[in-house]
Structures are given as C-alpha cells and as structure tokens.
C-alpha cells in the first residue's frame, strides 16, 4: 500500500521538472557553423572573402549640364537637319550677291529697276552703261512671274498682312501665319517695302538674309535689309520696275 503514494509523488516531481528542462534546452540555440571547406567556394563566388555588410553612399544629385554639354548631348541623340554635313548651315550670302557697281548695257533710262529673276540680281540703271547691282531672293518654283510695273507706294518697317491664299496654303503644311504682324526686326518684310503696281508683289527686306540668291518667296523680291534701305533712298514712287 505504501508503493502507490511513492509512485504518485515521483510522477509529480518528474512532471514538474520536465517543462523547466525543455525550456532550458531551447532557451539559447547553438549557432549554425558552416565548415570553411564548404563556405569558402561560395564566398569567393560572391566576390571575395570579405562578407561584411557594405555601406553604399547615396548617389549624388545629377549636376546641371552646361549649355555646351546640353547641345552636344542633343546632337549625339538627334542631329538637326540644318547641321548635317550634307546640308550645312548657310549663314552668309555668296559674295556675288553683295552690292556692287557693274557694267550694264541697256536701253532703259537711268533710274529704272530691272530684276533678273533667273540670276537673282536687281539692277538699278545708272548713266554711262553702268548699274548698281544687288542680290535678291525671288519666287520659288510655281511662283515665278514677269512683267512691268511702277513703284506705287513706299513703307518703312511695313506691317505684314498675309493674303488669305497664303494663310490657307501654309496651314495645309502645318504652318500657321498671323492675320497681321506689325513692322519690326521679326517681320518677314524687313526694314523697307516698295509696292509694285496694284499687285501683292513688293520689293522688300527680310528677316532671313541667308535666303538671298535663292527662289524661296511667294513672288515678292526680297533683299537684305541694308540693301533695301539703300535702294529705298535712291528710288521714288513712280519708278519703273521690269521683272524678267
């Protein structure tokens, strides 16, 4: 009869000690150790034996590009047509289109203006078989014309009112012209204009002097601003103009 109480007491003692023993067993887990023989090849594949955490500095903010670098970068990505080797920028007119006095035999009276559209020259007839010659820009293909008129009006820094036909024509190309532009350096008519007869044609200056010597206009005769100012001072309303 005494064995049963002793067995129960022993069981209670074991039951009480078992949880504590389990907690003690898993309270501090042993570290996982990998043999150097196994770990070294993997560490070397990662770039070396130093596997300490690396600290990377925050990338520096991008520095603003200088205008020169921006232009260079833009040219490397997409080179504008104007600067391609096969289409160089034209910044100056050819020397033959600069004003000069030349020999010019004609039956026209001194003071007459003769415009040779094929060769891109305007002649102001002088006495003695000479003429003052200027380079001009003329009508592009499809806009050439010839005839005889008189200067009916003169304007300094004229305003520009594009004809409706021109506005519609340019709009079809995606170019939108203003209904009116006041005179000034940006105005396509330039510094001076001399109106021919009752037509829409004029002898005028330009804001694109590099086009002198080319067929680029809608029929008007364009000159460099300094040249049209010089011609403007030499002719009067009523001057005869022959376009050939």
Short mmCIF file of C-alpha atoms in Angstrom, two decimals:
data_model
loop_
_atom_site.label_atom_id
_atom_site.label_comp_id
_atom_site.label_asym_id
_atom_site.label_seq_id
_atom_site.Cartn_x
_atom_site.Cartn_y
_atom_site.Cartn_z
CA UNK A 1 0.00 0.00 0.00
CA UNK A 2 2.92 2.38 0.58
CA UNK A 3 4.30 1.91 -3.01
CA UNK A 4 1.40 3.67 -4.69
CA UNK A 5 1.79 7.00 -2.88
CA UNK A 6 5.51 6.91 -3.58
CA UNK A 7 4.98 6.34 -7.28
CA UNK A 8 2.50 9.20 -7.46
CA UNK A 9 4.91 11.51 -5.69
CA UNK A 10 7.73 10.57 -8.06
CA UNK A 11 5.47 11.20 -11.04
CA UNK A 12 4.55 14.63 -9.77
CA UNK A 13 8.19 15.52 -9.33
CA UNK A 14 9.04 14.41 -12.88
CA UNK A 15 6.06 16.27 -14.32
CA UNK A 16 7.13 19.42 -12.54
CA UNK A 17 10.75 19.20 -13.70
CA UNK A 18 10.06 18.29 -17.39
CA UNK A 19 8.82 21.72 -18.58
CA UNK A 20 11.73 23.51 -16.99
CA UNK A 21 14.16 21.10 -18.59
CA UNK A 22 12.57 21.66 -22.03
CA UNK A 23 12.72 25.44 -21.66
CA UNK A 24 16.31 25.30 -20.60
CA UNK A 25 17.13 23.13 -23.59
CA UNK A 26 15.80 25.56 -26.25
CA UNK A 27 16.34 28.86 -24.47
CA UNK A 28 19.69 29.55 -26.21
CA UNK A 29 20.04 27.86 -29.55
CA UNK A 30 23.57 26.97 -30.64
CA UNK A 31 24.95 28.98 -33.56
CA UNK A 32 24.97 27.42 -37.01
CA UNK A 33 28.55 26.88 -38.04
CA UNK A 34 29.44 26.09 -41.61
CA UNK A 35 32.74 24.46 -42.24
CA UNK A 36 35.20 26.75 -44.08
CA UNK A 37 35.72 23.93 -46.54
CA UNK A 38 32.09 24.27 -47.58
CA UNK A 39 31.64 28.03 -47.28
CA UNK A 40 34.83 29.32 -48.89
CA UNK A 41 33.96 28.46 -52.53
CA UNK A 42 30.57 30.17 -52.23
CA UNK A 43 32.04 33.27 -50.60
CA UNK A 44 34.62 33.54 -53.36
CA UNK A 45 31.86 33.42 -55.96
CA UNK A 46 30.30 36.45 -54.26
CA UNK A 47 33.43 38.47 -54.89
CA UNK A 48 35.90 37.70 -52.14
CA UNK A 49 36.28 36.54 -48.61
CA UNK A 50 35.14 39.81 -47.06
CA UNK A 51 31.42 39.25 -46.45
CA UNK A 52 30.87 42.08 -44.02
CA UNK A 53 27.89 44.32 -44.80
CA UNK A 54 28.81 47.11 -47.15
CA UNK A 55 27.58 50.67 -46.75
CA UNK A 56 26.83 52.45 -50.01
CA UNK A 57 26.77 56.23 -50.17
CA UNK A 58 23.62 57.85 -51.53
CA UNK A 59 24.08 58.68 -55.22
CA UNK A 60 24.98 62.30 -55.75
CA UNK A 61 22.29 64.52 -57.26
CA UNK A 62 22.79 64.95 -61.01
CA UNK A 63 24.71 68.09 -61.82
CA UNK A 64 23.06 70.55 -64.22
CA UNK A 65 24.54 70.30 -67.67
CA UNK A 66 26.21 73.30 -69.15
CA UNK A 67 24.62 74.68 -72.34
CA UNK A 68 27.56 73.36 -74.35
CA UNK A 69 27.12 69.85 -72.93
CA UNK A 70 23.39 70.00 -73.49
CA UNK A 71 23.89 70.98 -77.12
CA UNK A 72 26.48 68.25 -77.58
CA UNK A 73 24.21 65.69 -75.97
CA UNK A 74 21.31 66.80 -78.19
CA UNK A 75 23.47 66.49 -81.29
CA UNK A 76 24.50 62.99 -80.31
CA UNK A 77 20.91 61.90 -79.79
CA UNK A 78 19.29 63.65 -82.74
CA UNK A 79 21.31 65.83 -85.06
CA UNK A 80 19.28 68.69 -86.52
CA UNK A 81 18.96 68.66 -90.29
CA UNK A 82 20.50 72.11 -90.51
CA UNK A 83 23.88 70.95 -89.21
CA UNK A 84 24.23 67.69 -91.11
CA UNK A 85 27.33 67.57 -93.32
CA UNK A 86 25.24 67.20 -96.48
CA UNK A 87 23.07 70.19 -95.54
CA UNK A 88 25.37 72.74 -93.85
CA UNK A 89 24.09 75.84 -92.18
CA UNK A 90 24.07 78.82 -94.55
CA UNK A 91 24.87 81.92 -92.53
CA UNK A 92 26.23 84.22 -95.25
CA UNK A 93 25.23 85.02 -98.80
CA UNK A 94 27.56 84.38 -101.72
CA UNK A 95 29.91 87.30 -102.50
CA UNK A 96 28.40 87.89 -105.94
CA UNK A 97 25.11 88.84 -104.28
CA UNK A 98 26.64 91.73 -102.35
CA UNK A 99 26.01 95.25 -103.75
CA UNK A 100 28.42 96.39 -106.44
CA UNK A 101 28.59 98.64 -109.49
CA UNK A 102 28.83 96.68 -112.75
CA UNK A 103 28.84 97.32 -116.47
CA UNK A 104 25.28 97.06 -117.73
CA UNK A 105 24.26 97.93 -121.29
CA UNK A 106 20.52 98.55 -121.62
CA UNK A 107 18.07 100.73 -123.48
CA UNK A 108 16.30 101.55 -120.19
CA UNK A 109 16.65 105.02 -118.72
CA UNK A 110 18.76 105.67 -115.64
CA UNK A 111 16.73 105.17 -112.50
CA UNK A 112 14.88 102.14 -113.92
CA UNK A 113 14.89 98.92 -111.88
CA UNK A 114 15.46 95.69 -113.81
CA UNK A 115 15.10 92.40 -111.91
CA UNK A 116 16.72 89.30 -113.45
CA UNK A 117 14.91 86.52 -111.59
CA UNK A 118 16.89 83.71 -113.23
CA UNK A 119 20.22 85.05 -112.00
CA UNK A 120 18.87 86.56 -108.76
CA UNK A 121 20.03 90.12 -109.45
CA UNK A 122 18.32 93.51 -109.21
CA UNK A 123 19.85 96.29 -111.31
CA UNK A 124 19.33 99.99 -110.71
CA UNK A 125 20.27 101.50 -114.06
CA UNK A 126 22.86 104.27 -113.93
CA UNK A 127 24.31 106.56 -116.57
CA UNK A 128 27.34 105.58 -118.64
CA UNK A 129 26.41 101.96 -119.23
CA UNK A 130 26.59 101.00 -115.60
CA UNK A 131 24.20 99.77 -112.93
CA UNK A 132 24.14 99.28 -109.22
CA UNK A 133 23.58 95.55 -108.74
CA UNK A 134 22.06 93.83 -105.67
CA UNK A 135 21.46 90.20 -104.90
CA UNK A 136 17.82 89.22 -104.37
CA UNK A 137 15.62 86.30 -103.41
CA UNK A 138 12.80 85.52 -105.83
CA UNK A 139 9.69 83.39 -106.19
CA UNK A 140 10.03 79.68 -105.52
CA UNK A 141 9.04 77.18 -108.24
CA UNK A 142 5.43 77.79 -109.21
CA UNK A 143 5.51 81.41 -108.03
CA UNK A 144 7.72 82.92 -110.73
CA UNK A 145 6.36 85.84 -112.69
CA UNK A 146 7.45 88.58 -115.11
CA UNK A 147 6.05 91.95 -116.07
CA UNK A 148 6.44 95.71 -115.93
CA UNK A 149 5.08 97.84 -113.10
CA UNK A 150 5.76 101.05 -111.24
CA UNK A 151 6.51 101.66 -107.58
CA UNK A 152 3.14 102.79 -106.25
CA UNK A 153 4.00 103.11 -102.55
CA UNK A 154 6.93 103.02 -100.14
CA UNK A 155 6.83 101.95 -96.49
CA UNK A 156 9.39 101.95 -93.69
CA UNK A 157 9.22 98.93 -91.39
CA UNK A 158 5.96 97.84 -93.04
CA UNK A 159 3.35 95.70 -91.34
CA UNK A 160 2.58 92.36 -92.93
CA UNK A 161 -0.90 91.09 -93.74
CA UNK A 162 -0.57 87.65 -95.34
CA UNK A 163 -3.06 87.03 -98.19
CA UNK A 164 -5.82 84.53 -97.41
CA UNK A 165 -4.46 82.21 -100.08
CA UNK A 166 -1.07 82.17 -98.36
CA UNK A 167 -2.62 81.55 -94.95
CA UNK A 168 -4.62 78.60 -96.30
CA UNK A 169 -1.62 77.23 -98.22
CA UNK A 170 0.67 77.35 -95.23
CA UNK A 171 -1.98 75.96 -92.87
CA UNK A 172 -2.20 72.89 -95.09
CA UNK A 173 1.51 72.35 -94.37
CA UNK A 174 1.04 72.81 -90.64
CA UNK A 175 2.41 76.37 -90.63
CA UNK A 176 0.04 78.90 -89.09
CA UNK A 177 0.55 82.51 -90.06
CA UNK A 178 -0.72 85.50 -88.11
CA UNK A 179 -3.56 87.55 -89.60
CA UNK A 180 -1.33 90.60 -89.19
CA UNK A 181 2.18 91.33 -87.98
CA UNK A 182 3.40 94.79 -87.10
CA UNK A 183 6.68 96.04 -88.54
CA UNK A 184 9.89 95.18 -86.78
CA UNK A 185 13.04 93.03 -86.95
CA UNK A 186 11.00 89.80 -86.87
CA UNK A 187 8.69 90.87 -89.68
CA UNK A 188 9.31 88.96 -92.95
CA UNK A 189 9.02 92.23 -94.94
CA UNK A 190 12.09 93.62 -93.20
CA UNK A 191 13.07 97.27 -92.95
CA UNK A 192 11.55 98.69 -96.15
CA UNK A 193 8.99 97.80 -98.82
CA UNK A 194 8.25 99.18 -102.27
CA UNK A 195 4.88 98.10 -103.64
CA UNK A 196 4.58 97.19 -107.32
CA UNK A 197 1.51 98.41 -109.21
CA UNK A 198 -1.79 97.05 -107.89
CA UNK A 199 -0.32 93.60 -107.29
CA UNK A 200 0.51 91.92 -103.99
CA UNK A 201 4.16 91.86 -105.00
CA UNK A 202 6.78 94.03 -103.31
CA UNK A 203 10.47 94.66 -103.24
CA UNK A 204 11.18 94.35 -99.55
CA UNK A 205 13.72 93.46 -96.90
CA UNK A 206 13.83 90.21 -95.00
CA UNK A 207 14.42 88.68 -91.59
CA UNK A 208 16.21 85.77 -93.29
CA UNK A 209 19.15 87.31 -95.18
CA UNK A 210 20.70 83.90 -95.86
CA UNK A 211 17.92 83.25 -98.41
CA UNK A 212 19.25 85.92 -100.77
CA UNK A 213 20.20 84.27 -104.05
CA UNK A 214 17.51 81.60 -103.72
CA UNK A 215 13.99 81.02 -105.02
CA UNK A 216 12.05 80.92 -101.76
CA UNK A 217 9.35 83.61 -101.77
CA UNK A 218 5.73 83.62 -102.88
CA UNK A 219 6.60 86.02 -105.69
CA UNK A 220 7.98 89.03 -103.86
CA UNK A 221 11.53 90.25 -104.44
CA UNK A 222 13.45 90.19 -101.18
CA UNK A 223 16.71 91.92 -100.33
CA UNK A 224 19.00 92.21 -97.33
CA UNK A 225 17.74 94.94 -95.01
CA UNK A 226 20.83 97.11 -95.54
CA UNK A 227 20.45 96.76 -99.32
CA UNK A 228 16.74 97.52 -99.44
CA UNK A 229 17.33 100.63 -97.30
CA UNK A 230 19.98 101.77 -99.77
CA UNK A 231 17.69 101.16 -102.78
CA UNK A 232 14.74 102.77 -100.99
CA UNK A 233 16.67 106.04 -100.68
CA UNK A 234 17.58 106.03 -104.37
CA UNK A 235 14.14 105.50 -105.97
CA UNK A 236 10.85 107.35 -105.84
CA UNK A 237 7.19 106.46 -106.23
CA UNK A 238 6.61 106.11 -109.94
CA UNK A 239 9.92 104.35 -110.64
CA UNK A 240 9.64 101.84 -113.47
CA UNK A 241 10.27 98.21 -112.47
CA UNK A 242 10.87 95.50 -115.08
CA UNK A 243 10.81 91.88 -113.93
CA UNK A 244 12.28 89.38 -116.40
#
